[in-house]
Coordinates of C-alpha atoms in Angstrom, one line a residue:
M29 CA 94.8 104.2 125.5
S30 CA 93.6 106.2 122.3
A31 CA 90.9 107.2 120.8
S32 CA 90.4 105.6 117.4
A33 CA 87.8 105.0 115.0
L34 CA 85.9 102.3 112.4
K35 CA 86.6 103.3 109.3
F36 CA 85.3 102.6 106.1
Q37 CA 87.7 102.1 103.1
I38 CA 89.1 102.2 99.9
G39 CA 92.1 101.1 99.5
A40 CA 94.2 103.9 101.6
R41 CA 91.1 106.7 101.4
T42 CA 88.7 106.6 104.5
L43 CA 85.1 107.6 103.2
A44 CA 84.2 107.9 106.5
E45 CA 84.4 106.9 110.3
I46 CA 82.1 106.1 113.1
P47 CA 84.2 107.4 116.7
R48 CA 84.8 105.0 119.0
R49 CA 87.6 104.0 122.6
L50 CA 89.8 101.5 121.4
R51 CA 92.6 100.4 123.8
R52 CA 95.2 98.8 120.4
I53 CA 96.9 95.9 121.0
A54 CA 99.7 95.5 118.3
L55 CA 101.9 92.1 118.2
S56 CA 105.1 92.2 117.9
L57 CA 106.1 90.6 114.7
D58 CA 108.1 87.6 117.9
Q59 CA 104.9 87.4 119.7
A60 CA 103.0 87.0 116.1
L61 CA 106.0 84.2 115.8
A62 CA 105.1 82.4 118.7
G63 CA 101.0 81.9 118.0
A64 CA 100.0 82.8 121.4
P65 CA 97.2 85.0 122.5
P66 CA 98.4 88.2 124.4
L67 CA 96.5 89.3 128.2
L68 CA 94.1 92.1 127.8
P69 CA 94.5 95.0 129.8
P70 CA 91.2 95.8 132.3
L71 CA 89.6 98.6 130.3
D72 CA 88.8 102.1 131.3
A73 CA 85.0 102.1 131.6
D74 CA 84.8 104.4 128.8
D75 CA 86.4 102.2 126.7
D76 CA 84.7 100.9 123.5
G77 CA 86.7 97.1 124.1
Y78 CA 89.9 96.7 121.8
L79 CA 91.8 97.0 118.5
V80 CA 94.0 93.0 119.0
T81 CA 96.5 93.5 115.5
S82 CA 98.6 90.7 114.3
L83 CA 97.3 88.4 116.3
P84 CA 98.0 84.4 114.6
A85 CA 95.4 83.2 113.1
E86 CA 95.4 79.9 115.0
A87 CA 95.7 82.1 118.2
A88 CA 92.2 82.0 119.8
L89 CA 91.4 85.1 121.7
P90 CA 87.9 84.6 124.0
W91 CA 85.5 87.7 124.0
R92 CA 81.8 87.7 125.9
G93 CA 81.6 91.1 123.3
V94 CA 80.7 91.9 120.1
A95 CA 84.0 90.1 117.9
F96 CA 84.6 91.3 114.3
V97 CA 87.7 90.1 112.0
R98 CA 89.1 93.9 110.1
Q99 CA 91.4 91.4 107.6
H100 CA 93.4 89.2 107.4
Y101 CA 97.1 89.0 106.2
T102 CA 100.8 87.7 106.2
R103 CA 102.9 89.5 108.1
Y104 CA 105.9 89.1 106.2
Y105 CA 110.0 89.1 107.2
V106 CA 113.3 89.1 105.8
D107 CA 115.5 86.4 107.7
L108 CA 118.8 88.8 108.2
A109 CA 119.9 86.4 110.4
A110 CA 120.0 83.7 107.5
G111 CA 122.1 85.7 105.0
E112 CA 122.2 87.2 102.0
D113 CA 122.7 84.7 99.6
A114 CA 119.6 82.4 101.5
W115 CA 118.2 85.5 100.7
R116 CA 118.5 86.1 97.5
A117 CA 118.1 82.5 96.5
G118 CA 115.0 82.1 98.3
L119 CA 113.3 85.2 96.0
S120 CA 111.6 84.6 92.8
G121 CA 113.3 84.5 89.5
Q122 CA 111.3 87.0 88.7
A123 CA 111.8 89.4 91.9
R124 CA 115.4 88.4 91.5
A125 CA 115.4 90.8 87.5
T126 CA 112.9 93.0 88.9
L127 CA 114.9 94.7 91.2
R128 CA 118.0 94.8 89.0
R129 CA 116.3 96.4 86.3
K130 CA 114.9 98.9 88.8
T131 CA 118.0 99.2 90.0
R132 CA 120.7 99.6 86.6
K133 CA 116.8 102.0 85.7
L134 CA 117.2 104.1 88.1
A135 CA 121.9 103.9 88.6
E136 CA 121.5 105.2 84.6
A137 CA 119.2 108.3 85.7
N138 CA 121.4 109.1 88.8
G139 CA 124.3 109.1 86.2
G140 CA 125.6 105.3 86.5
R141 CA 126.1 105.8 90.4
L142 CA 122.8 104.5 92.9
D143 CA 123.3 107.3 95.9
V144 CA 121.7 105.9 98.8
R145 CA 123.1 107.2 101.8
S146 CA 122.8 105.6 104.8
Y147 CA 121.6 106.9 109.1
R148 CA 121.8 105.8 112.6
A149 CA 123.4 107.9 114.9
P150 CA 122.0 110.6 116.1
A151 CA 123.6 113.6 114.6
E152 CA 123.7 111.7 110.9
L153 CA 119.5 111.9 111.9
A154 CA 119.5 115.5 112.4
A155 CA 120.7 115.6 108.9
F156 CA 118.0 113.0 107.4
H157 CA 114.2 114.9 108.6
P158 CA 114.4 117.7 107.6
L159 CA 115.3 115.3 103.9
A160 CA 112.8 113.1 105.0
R161 CA 110.0 115.5 106.2
A162 CA 110.2 116.8 102.7
V163 CA 109.6 114.1 100.7
S164 CA 107.1 112.6 103.4
A165 CA 104.9 115.5 102.9
T166 CA 104.8 114.7 98.9
T167 CA 103.8 111.2 99.2
Y168 CA 100.0 109.1 100.1
Q169 CA 101.3 108.0 103.0
E170 CA 100.9 111.1 104.9
R171 CA 97.9 112.9 102.2
L172 CA 96.0 110.1 103.3
M173 CA 97.1 108.2 105.8
Q174 CA 98.4 110.1 108.2
S175 CA 101.9 107.6 108.1
G176 CA 104.3 109.7 106.6
L177 CA 107.4 110.2 108.9
P178 CA 106.8 112.5 112.2
A179 CA 107.3 116.2 112.2
D180 CA 109.0 116.0 115.0
P181 CA 112.7 116.5 114.7
A182 CA 113.7 114.9 117.7
H183 CA 111.5 111.6 116.2
G184 CA 113.4 108.5 116.9
N185 CA 116.0 110.2 119.1
A186 CA 116.7 108.2 122.1
L187 CA 116.2 104.7 120.2
A188 CA 119.1 105.6 118.7
A189 CA 121.2 106.6 121.2
A190 CA 121.3 102.9 121.4
D191 CA 121.8 102.1 118.2
G192 CA 118.0 101.2 117.2
V193 CA 116.9 103.2 114.3
R194 CA 118.6 102.4 110.4
A195 CA 117.9 105.3 107.9
W196 CA 118.4 105.8 104.8
L197 CA 117.6 108.0 101.8
L198 CA 117.9 107.5 98.6
F199 CA 119.5 110.5 96.1
L200 CA 118.5 111.6 92.5
R201 CA 121.3 114.6 91.6
D202 CA 121.2 116.0 94.8
T203 CA 117.7 115.8 94.8
P204 CA 115.8 113.6 97.7
I205 CA 113.6 110.7 96.0
A206 CA 112.6 108.2 98.1
Y207 CA 113.1 107.9 102.4
L208 CA 113.1 105.4 104.5
W209 CA 113.2 105.0 108.3
C210 CA 113.2 102.1 110.5
G211 CA 113.1 101.5 114.4
G212 CA 114.8 98.5 115.9
D213 CA 112.0 96.2 118.7
G214 CA 114.9 94.3 120.5
D215 CA 116.8 92.6 117.6
T216 CA 113.9 92.7 115.0
L217 CA 114.0 96.2 112.8
R218 CA 110.8 97.7 111.6
Y219 CA 109.1 98.2 108.8
D220 CA 108.1 101.7 111.0
H221 CA 108.2 104.9 108.5
V222 CA 108.0 104.6 104.3
G223 CA 107.5 107.3 100.7
H224 CA 108.8 108.3 97.7
D225 CA 108.0 111.5 95.8
P226 CA 104.8 110.5 93.5
A227 CA 107.1 112.5 90.7
Y228 CA 109.7 110.7 90.4
G229 CA 107.3 107.4 90.9
A230 CA 108.4 105.6 87.0
L231 CA 111.9 105.1 88.2
S232 CA 110.1 102.9 91.4
P233 CA 112.3 104.7 94.2
G234 CA 110.7 103.2 97.4
N235 CA 111.2 99.7 95.6
V236 CA 115.9 100.3 95.3
L237 CA 116.0 102.2 98.3
L238 CA 114.4 98.9 99.6
G239 CA 116.0 96.9 98.3
A240 CA 119.1 98.8 98.7
A241 CA 118.5 99.2 102.4
L242 CA 118.4 95.5 103.1
E243 CA 121.5 94.9 101.3
R244 CA 122.8 96.2 104.4
L245 CA 121.7 94.8 106.9
F246 CA 123.2 91.5 106.5
G247 CA 126.0 91.7 108.8
D248 CA 123.9 94.6 110.8
R249 CA 123.1 93.7 114.6
F250 CA 119.7 92.5 113.6
R251 CA 118.2 89.0 113.4
R252 CA 114.7 90.3 111.3
F253 CA 113.3 92.5 109.3
D254 CA 109.3 93.4 109.9
F255 CA 107.2 93.9 107.0
T256 CA 105.0 94.9 110.1
E257 CA 100.8 94.6 108.6
G258 CA 99.3 94.7 106.2
E259 CA 100.2 93.0 102.9
G260 CA 102.0 94.5 99.4
Q261 CA 102.7 92.9 96.8
H262 CA 106.4 93.9 97.2
K263 CA 106.6 92.5 100.5
R264 CA 106.2 89.1 99.7
A265 CA 107.9 89.5 96.6
L266 CA 111.3 90.7 99.3
A267 CA 110.0 88.4 102.2
S268 CA 111.9 84.9 103.2
G269 CA 108.6 84.1 105.4
G270 CA 105.9 84.9 106.7
V271 CA 103.3 84.6 110.0
A272 CA 99.5 84.6 108.7
C273 CA 97.7 86.9 110.7
R274 CA 93.9 89.2 111.6
D275 CA 93.2 92.0 113.2
L276 CA 90.3 91.7 116.1
L277 CA 88.0 94.4 116.7
L278 CA 86.9 93.3 120.9
L279 CA 83.8 95.5 121.4
R280 CA 81.9 95.7 124.2
P281 CA 78.3 94.2 123.6
T282 CA 76.1 97.3 122.9
L283 CA 73.5 98.4 120.6
T284 CA 75.8 100.9 119.0
N285 CA 78.9 99.1 119.1
R286 CA 76.6 96.4 117.6
A287 CA 74.9 98.3 114.9
S288 CA 78.5 100.6 114.4
V289 CA 80.4 96.5 112.8
A290 CA 77.5 95.8 111.6
A291 CA 77.8 98.5 109.6
V292 CA 81.3 98.2 108.7
G293 CA 80.9 94.9 107.8
G294 CA 78.2 95.6 105.4
F295 CA 80.7 98.0 103.5
D296 CA 83.7 95.1 103.8
A297 CA 81.6 92.9 102.5
A298 CA 79.8 95.1 99.6
L299 CA 83.6 95.8 98.7
R300 CA 83.9 92.0 98.3
V301 CA 81.6 91.4 96.3
A302 CA 82.8 95.2 93.9
A303 CA 86.2 93.2 93.4
R304 CA 84.9 89.8 92.3
A305 CA 82.7 91.9 90.1
A306 CA 85.7 93.5 89.0
R307 CA 87.2 90.7 87.9
T308 CA 84.9 89.3 86.4
P309 CA 86.0 90.6 81.7
A310 CA 82.1 91.9 81.8
L311 CA 82.1 93.9 84.2
A312 CA 85.7 95.1 84.2
G313 CA 84.8 97.6 81.5
I314 CA 81.6 98.8 83.0
A315 CA 84.1 99.6 86.8
R316 CA 86.3 101.2 84.8
R317 CA 84.1 103.5 83.4
I318 CA 82.8 104.3 87.0
R319 CA 86.2 104.5 88.4
R320 CA 86.6 107.4 86.2
A321 CA 83.4 109.6 85.7

């Protein structure tokens, strides 16, 4: 059980929120691929409802209260068991060329060598954590989304002791500029914490590190690499499969909950209209001027 909120968001930026007490039901990749709806545990008396994430698009989840789809997306993954050759063959020619070009550019900036360092054991993670935290503090994931690498230096140690953590740092002239921390869920490895120092954004360090990490995972014990919830161009480009999902709010049928969902739904609809308008040539210039104002 955790306190949560209905957020009014534009991209990663939260403009406002309505506090709600929601029980979060997060489906794993295996559950999403299986296509079956989850069993909902009983609500406590002061709970407002559930937030179900990665619910398969075709799965029905009967609910007598207020049901609201917050977002639709594809949950992407890489089939590591198929092997690196199959993965590369499944990428578009543009994706392969882009990854090679960005990797070469960053290696050249580092004197001709790509410096990616791997960490997995608890003792190795003790060295990884302060370096990755320094990078995480600079990222939009931490500043805007509160989803940076946790500050606790013991984060993930128990999982690492069971061979359930893979982490990487990308260095430029011995300075860490990007990190990736992944936790295991059975034979699936999750894309949990990621970020790069925006001062080096022109070198695409996040994409380069992700590509290098995936190369190192073929032959590891994991069968899938899970890009988790939400979409992104880099996920689409590097994935070998995906499952259509939705995030679903299920709230008690109170007047407050109905009004809250109506407000958030109206905001989301207005954003979709604005996005379509911004793609219209006659209005694109106006939209750009508004953003600069």
